[in-house]
PDB file of C-alpha atoms in Angstrom:
ATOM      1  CA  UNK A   1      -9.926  37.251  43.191  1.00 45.00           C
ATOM      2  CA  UNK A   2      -6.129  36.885  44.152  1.00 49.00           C
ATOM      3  CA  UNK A   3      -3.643  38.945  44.006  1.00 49.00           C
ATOM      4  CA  UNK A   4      -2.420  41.956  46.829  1.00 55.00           C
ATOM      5  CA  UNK A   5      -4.997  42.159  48.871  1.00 56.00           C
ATOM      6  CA  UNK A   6      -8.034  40.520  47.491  1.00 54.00           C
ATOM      7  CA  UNK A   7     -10.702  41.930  50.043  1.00 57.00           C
ATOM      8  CA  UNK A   8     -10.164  45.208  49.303  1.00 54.00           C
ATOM      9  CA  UNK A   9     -11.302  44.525  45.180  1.00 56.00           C
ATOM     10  CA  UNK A  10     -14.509  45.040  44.189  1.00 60.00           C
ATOM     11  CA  UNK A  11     -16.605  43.286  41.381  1.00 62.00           C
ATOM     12  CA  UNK A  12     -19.605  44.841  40.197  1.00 63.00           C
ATOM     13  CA  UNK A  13     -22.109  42.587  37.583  1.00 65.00           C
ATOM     14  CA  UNK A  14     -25.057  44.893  35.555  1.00 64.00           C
ATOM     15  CA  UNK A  15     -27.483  43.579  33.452  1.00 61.00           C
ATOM     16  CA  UNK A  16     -27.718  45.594  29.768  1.00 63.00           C
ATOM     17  CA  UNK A  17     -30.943  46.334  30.668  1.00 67.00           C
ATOM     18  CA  UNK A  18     -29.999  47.843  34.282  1.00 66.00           C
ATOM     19  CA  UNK A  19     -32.313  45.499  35.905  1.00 65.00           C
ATOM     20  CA  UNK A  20     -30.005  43.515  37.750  1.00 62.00           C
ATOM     21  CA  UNK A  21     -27.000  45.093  39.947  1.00 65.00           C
ATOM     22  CA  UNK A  22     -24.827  42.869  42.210  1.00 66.00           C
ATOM     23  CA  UNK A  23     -22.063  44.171  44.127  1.00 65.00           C
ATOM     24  CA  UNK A  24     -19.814  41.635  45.489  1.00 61.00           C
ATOM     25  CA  UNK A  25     -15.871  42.217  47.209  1.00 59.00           C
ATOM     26  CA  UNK A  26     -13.757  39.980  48.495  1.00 53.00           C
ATOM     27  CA  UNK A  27     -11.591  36.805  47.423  1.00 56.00           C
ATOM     28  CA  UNK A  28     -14.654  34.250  47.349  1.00 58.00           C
ATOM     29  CA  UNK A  29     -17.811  35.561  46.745  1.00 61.00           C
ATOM     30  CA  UNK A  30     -20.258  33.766  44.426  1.00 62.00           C
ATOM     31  CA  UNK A  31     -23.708  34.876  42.855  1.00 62.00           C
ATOM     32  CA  UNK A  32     -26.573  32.879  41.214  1.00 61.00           C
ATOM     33  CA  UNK A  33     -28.539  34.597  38.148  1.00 61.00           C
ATOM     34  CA  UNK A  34     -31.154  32.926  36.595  1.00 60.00           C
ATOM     35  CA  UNK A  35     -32.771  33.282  33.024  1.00 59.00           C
ATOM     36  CA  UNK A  36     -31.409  34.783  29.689  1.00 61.00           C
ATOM     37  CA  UNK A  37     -29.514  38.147  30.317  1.00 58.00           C
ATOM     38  CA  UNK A  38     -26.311  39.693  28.997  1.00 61.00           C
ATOM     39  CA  UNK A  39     -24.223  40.838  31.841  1.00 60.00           C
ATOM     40  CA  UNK A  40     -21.401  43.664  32.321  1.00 62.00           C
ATOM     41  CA  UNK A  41     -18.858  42.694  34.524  1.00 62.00           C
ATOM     42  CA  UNK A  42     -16.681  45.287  35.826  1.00 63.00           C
ATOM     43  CA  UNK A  43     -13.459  44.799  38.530  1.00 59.00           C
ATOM     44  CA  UNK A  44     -12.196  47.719  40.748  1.00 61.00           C
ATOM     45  CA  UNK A  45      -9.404  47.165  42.432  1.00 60.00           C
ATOM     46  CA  UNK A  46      -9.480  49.799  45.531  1.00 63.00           C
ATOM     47  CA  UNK A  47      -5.921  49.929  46.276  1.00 64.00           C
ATOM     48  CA  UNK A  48      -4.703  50.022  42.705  1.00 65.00           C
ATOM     49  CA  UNK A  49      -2.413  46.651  43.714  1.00 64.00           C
ATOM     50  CA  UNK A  50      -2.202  43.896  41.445  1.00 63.00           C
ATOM     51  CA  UNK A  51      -5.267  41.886  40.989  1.00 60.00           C
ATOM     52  CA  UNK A  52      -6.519  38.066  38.924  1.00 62.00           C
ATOM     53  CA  UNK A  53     -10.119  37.750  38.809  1.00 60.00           C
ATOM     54  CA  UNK A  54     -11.606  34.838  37.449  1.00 62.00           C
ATOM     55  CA  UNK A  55     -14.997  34.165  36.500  1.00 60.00           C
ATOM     56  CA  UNK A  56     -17.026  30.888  35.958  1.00 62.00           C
ATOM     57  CA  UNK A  57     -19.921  30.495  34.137  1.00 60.00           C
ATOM     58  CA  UNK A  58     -22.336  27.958  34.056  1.00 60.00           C
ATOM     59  CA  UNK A  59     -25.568  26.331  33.291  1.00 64.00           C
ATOM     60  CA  UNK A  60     -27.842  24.189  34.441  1.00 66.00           C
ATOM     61  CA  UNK A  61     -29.852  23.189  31.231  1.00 67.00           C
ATOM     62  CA  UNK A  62     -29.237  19.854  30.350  1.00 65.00           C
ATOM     63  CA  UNK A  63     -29.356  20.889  26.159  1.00 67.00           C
ATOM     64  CA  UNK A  64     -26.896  23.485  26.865  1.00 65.00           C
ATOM     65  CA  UNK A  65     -24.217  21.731  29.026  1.00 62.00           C
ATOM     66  CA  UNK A  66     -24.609  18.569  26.145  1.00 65.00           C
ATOM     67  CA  UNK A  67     -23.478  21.603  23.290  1.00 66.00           C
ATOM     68  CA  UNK A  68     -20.431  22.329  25.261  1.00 67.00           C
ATOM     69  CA  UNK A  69     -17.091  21.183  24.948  1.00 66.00           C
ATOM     70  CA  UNK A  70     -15.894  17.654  26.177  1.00 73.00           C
ATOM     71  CA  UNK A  71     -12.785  16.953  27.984  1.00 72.00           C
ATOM     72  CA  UNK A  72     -10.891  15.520  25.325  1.00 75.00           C
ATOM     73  CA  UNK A  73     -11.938  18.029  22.375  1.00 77.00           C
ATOM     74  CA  UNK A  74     -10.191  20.483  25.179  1.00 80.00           C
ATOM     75  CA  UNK A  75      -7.344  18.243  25.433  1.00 83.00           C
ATOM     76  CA  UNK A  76      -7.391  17.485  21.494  1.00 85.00           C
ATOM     77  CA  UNK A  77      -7.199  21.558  21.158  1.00 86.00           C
ATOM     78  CA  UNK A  78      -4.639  21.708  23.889  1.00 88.00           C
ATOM     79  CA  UNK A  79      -2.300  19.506  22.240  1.00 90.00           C
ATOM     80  CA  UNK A  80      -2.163  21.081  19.099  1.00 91.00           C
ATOM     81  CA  UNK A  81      -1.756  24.703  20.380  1.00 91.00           C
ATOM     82  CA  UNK A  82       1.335  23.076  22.476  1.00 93.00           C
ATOM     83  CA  UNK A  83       2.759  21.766  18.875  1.00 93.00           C
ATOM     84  CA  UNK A  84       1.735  24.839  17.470  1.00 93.00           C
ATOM     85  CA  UNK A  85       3.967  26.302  19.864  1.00 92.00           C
ATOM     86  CA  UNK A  86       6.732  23.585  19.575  1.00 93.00           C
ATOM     87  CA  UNK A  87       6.729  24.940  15.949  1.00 93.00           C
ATOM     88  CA  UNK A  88       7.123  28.436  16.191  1.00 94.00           C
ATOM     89  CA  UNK A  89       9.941  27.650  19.035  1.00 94.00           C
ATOM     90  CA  UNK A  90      11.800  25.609  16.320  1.00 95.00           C
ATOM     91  CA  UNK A  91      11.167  27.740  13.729  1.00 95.00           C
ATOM     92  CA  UNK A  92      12.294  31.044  15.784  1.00 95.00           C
ATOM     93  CA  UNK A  93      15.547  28.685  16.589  1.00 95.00           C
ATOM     94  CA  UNK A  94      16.093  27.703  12.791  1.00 96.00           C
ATOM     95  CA  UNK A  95      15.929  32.163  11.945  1.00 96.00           C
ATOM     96  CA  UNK A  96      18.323  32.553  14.495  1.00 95.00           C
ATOM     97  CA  UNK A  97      20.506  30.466  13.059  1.00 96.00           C
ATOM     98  CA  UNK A  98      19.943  31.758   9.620  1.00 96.00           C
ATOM     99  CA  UNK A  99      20.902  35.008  10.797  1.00 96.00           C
ATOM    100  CA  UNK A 100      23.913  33.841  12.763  1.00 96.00           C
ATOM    101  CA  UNK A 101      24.903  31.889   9.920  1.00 96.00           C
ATOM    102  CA  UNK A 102      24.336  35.026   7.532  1.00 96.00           C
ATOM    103  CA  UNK A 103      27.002  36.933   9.657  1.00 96.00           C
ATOM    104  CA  UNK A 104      29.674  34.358   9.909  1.00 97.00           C
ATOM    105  CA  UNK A 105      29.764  33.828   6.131  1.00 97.00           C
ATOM    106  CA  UNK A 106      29.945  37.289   5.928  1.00 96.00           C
ATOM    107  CA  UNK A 107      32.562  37.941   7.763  1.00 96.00           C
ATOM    108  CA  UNK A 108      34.905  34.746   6.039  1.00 96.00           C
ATOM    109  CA  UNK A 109      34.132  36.596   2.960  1.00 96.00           C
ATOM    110  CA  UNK A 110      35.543  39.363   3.924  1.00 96.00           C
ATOM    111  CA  UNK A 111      38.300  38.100   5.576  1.00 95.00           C
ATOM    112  CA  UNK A 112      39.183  36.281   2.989  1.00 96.00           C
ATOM    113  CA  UNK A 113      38.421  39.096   0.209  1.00 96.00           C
ATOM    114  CA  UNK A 114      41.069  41.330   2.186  1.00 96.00           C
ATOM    115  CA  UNK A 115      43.620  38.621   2.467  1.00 96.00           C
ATOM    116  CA  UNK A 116      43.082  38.025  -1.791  1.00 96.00           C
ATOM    117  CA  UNK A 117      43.719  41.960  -1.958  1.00 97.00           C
ATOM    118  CA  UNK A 118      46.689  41.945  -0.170  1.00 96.00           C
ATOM    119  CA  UNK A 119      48.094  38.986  -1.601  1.00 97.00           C
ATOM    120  CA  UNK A 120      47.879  40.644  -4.927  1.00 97.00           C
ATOM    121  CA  UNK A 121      49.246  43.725  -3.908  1.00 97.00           C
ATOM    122  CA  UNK A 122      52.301  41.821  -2.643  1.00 97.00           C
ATOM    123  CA  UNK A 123      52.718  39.499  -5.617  1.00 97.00           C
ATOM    124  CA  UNK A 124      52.296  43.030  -8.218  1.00 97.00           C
ATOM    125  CA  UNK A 125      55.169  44.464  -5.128  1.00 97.00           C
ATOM    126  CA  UNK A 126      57.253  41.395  -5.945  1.00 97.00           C
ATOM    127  CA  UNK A 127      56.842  41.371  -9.961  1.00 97.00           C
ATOM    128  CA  UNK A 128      58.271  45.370  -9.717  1.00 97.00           C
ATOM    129  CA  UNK A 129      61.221  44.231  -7.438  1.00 97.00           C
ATOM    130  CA  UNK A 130      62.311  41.723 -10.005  1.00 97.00           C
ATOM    131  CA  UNK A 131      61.958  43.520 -12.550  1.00 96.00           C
ATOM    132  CA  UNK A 132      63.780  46.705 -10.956  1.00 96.00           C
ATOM    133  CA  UNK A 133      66.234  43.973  -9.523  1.00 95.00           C
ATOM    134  CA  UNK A 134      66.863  42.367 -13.511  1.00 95.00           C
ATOM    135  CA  UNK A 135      67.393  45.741 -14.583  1.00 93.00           C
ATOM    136  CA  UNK A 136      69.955  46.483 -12.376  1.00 91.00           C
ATOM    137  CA  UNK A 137      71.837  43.496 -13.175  1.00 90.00           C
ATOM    138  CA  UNK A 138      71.518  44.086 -16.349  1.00 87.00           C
ATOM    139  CA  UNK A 139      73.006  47.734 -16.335  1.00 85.00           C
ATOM    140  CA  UNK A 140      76.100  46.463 -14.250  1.00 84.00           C
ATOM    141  CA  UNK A 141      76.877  43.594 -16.190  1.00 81.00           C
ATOM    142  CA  UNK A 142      76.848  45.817 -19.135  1.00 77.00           C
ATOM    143  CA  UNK A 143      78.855  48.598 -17.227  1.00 75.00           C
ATOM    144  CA  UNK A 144      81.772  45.881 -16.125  1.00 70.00           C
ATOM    145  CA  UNK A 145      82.808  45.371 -19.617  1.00 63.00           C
ATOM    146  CA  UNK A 146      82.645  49.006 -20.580  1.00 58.00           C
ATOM    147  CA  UNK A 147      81.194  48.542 -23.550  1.00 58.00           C
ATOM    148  CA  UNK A 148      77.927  50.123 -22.996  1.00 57.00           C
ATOM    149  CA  UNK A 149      75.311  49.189 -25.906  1.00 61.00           C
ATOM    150  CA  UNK A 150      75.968  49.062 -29.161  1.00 64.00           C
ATOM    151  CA  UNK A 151      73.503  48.661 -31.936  1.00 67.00           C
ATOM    152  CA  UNK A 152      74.926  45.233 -34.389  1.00 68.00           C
ATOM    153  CA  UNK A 153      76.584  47.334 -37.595  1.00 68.00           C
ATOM    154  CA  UNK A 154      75.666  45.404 -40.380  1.00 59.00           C
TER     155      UNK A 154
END
């Protein structure tokens, strides 16, 4: 046990069957149970501080310890949950991007969207000045002879 005050936890192992009750408190304490039982292991932490218990199990039949793991199916195992990991990193890097990406395009499109808008308005502004402007000319050119319009007599 570590953690805030490790003495003052308390670890408590019951057999299913009730049979077997061990009490133990304290940062090292260690127990020995023999034979083919399931256990209930239950941690108390008296002082309701922060606590990491750890718990080690082992054997000490020979058939048994040859089915368990070896050290490099562990490290075989280990490795590929680390690229696992190394994966979902890059992946969770390449959505971010996406969704950075996603929001700067959008906002060139709209930039640029308002900028065709306004360009359009000003070149429809500019047609209705000319055109205001030609008439204009038109009317005083036609005003300096003092003719006015005539229709052509035929």
């Amino acid at each position: 046990v570590t953690g805030e005050k490790p003495q003052e936890t308390q670890v408590h192992i019951v057999s299913a069957n009730q049979n077997i009750a061990i009490s133990l408190s304290g940062s090292n304490n260690k127990t020995e149970q023999s034979g083919d039982s399931t256990l209930n292991v239950c941690f108390v932490s008296t002082d309701g501080g922060y606590k990491s218990v750890s718990v080690d199990f082992y054997t000490h039949d020979k058939a048994h310890l040859l089915e368990l793991a070896k050290k490099s199916e562990i490290y075989e195992l280990h490795t590929k949950l680390i690229d696992v990991g190394e994966g979902l990193k890059e992946i969770t890097k390449n959505e971010l991007f996406e969704e950075q990406r996603q929001i700067i395009h959008g906002e060139i499109i709209t930039s640029h969207e308002n900028k065709v808008k306004n360009f359009a308005i000003v070149k429809l502004l500019a047609i209705v000045v000319v055109a205001v402007g030609q008439l204009y000319l038109l009317k005083k050119m036609l005003d300096k002879q003092g003719q006015g319009w005539q229709p052509v007599s035929a």
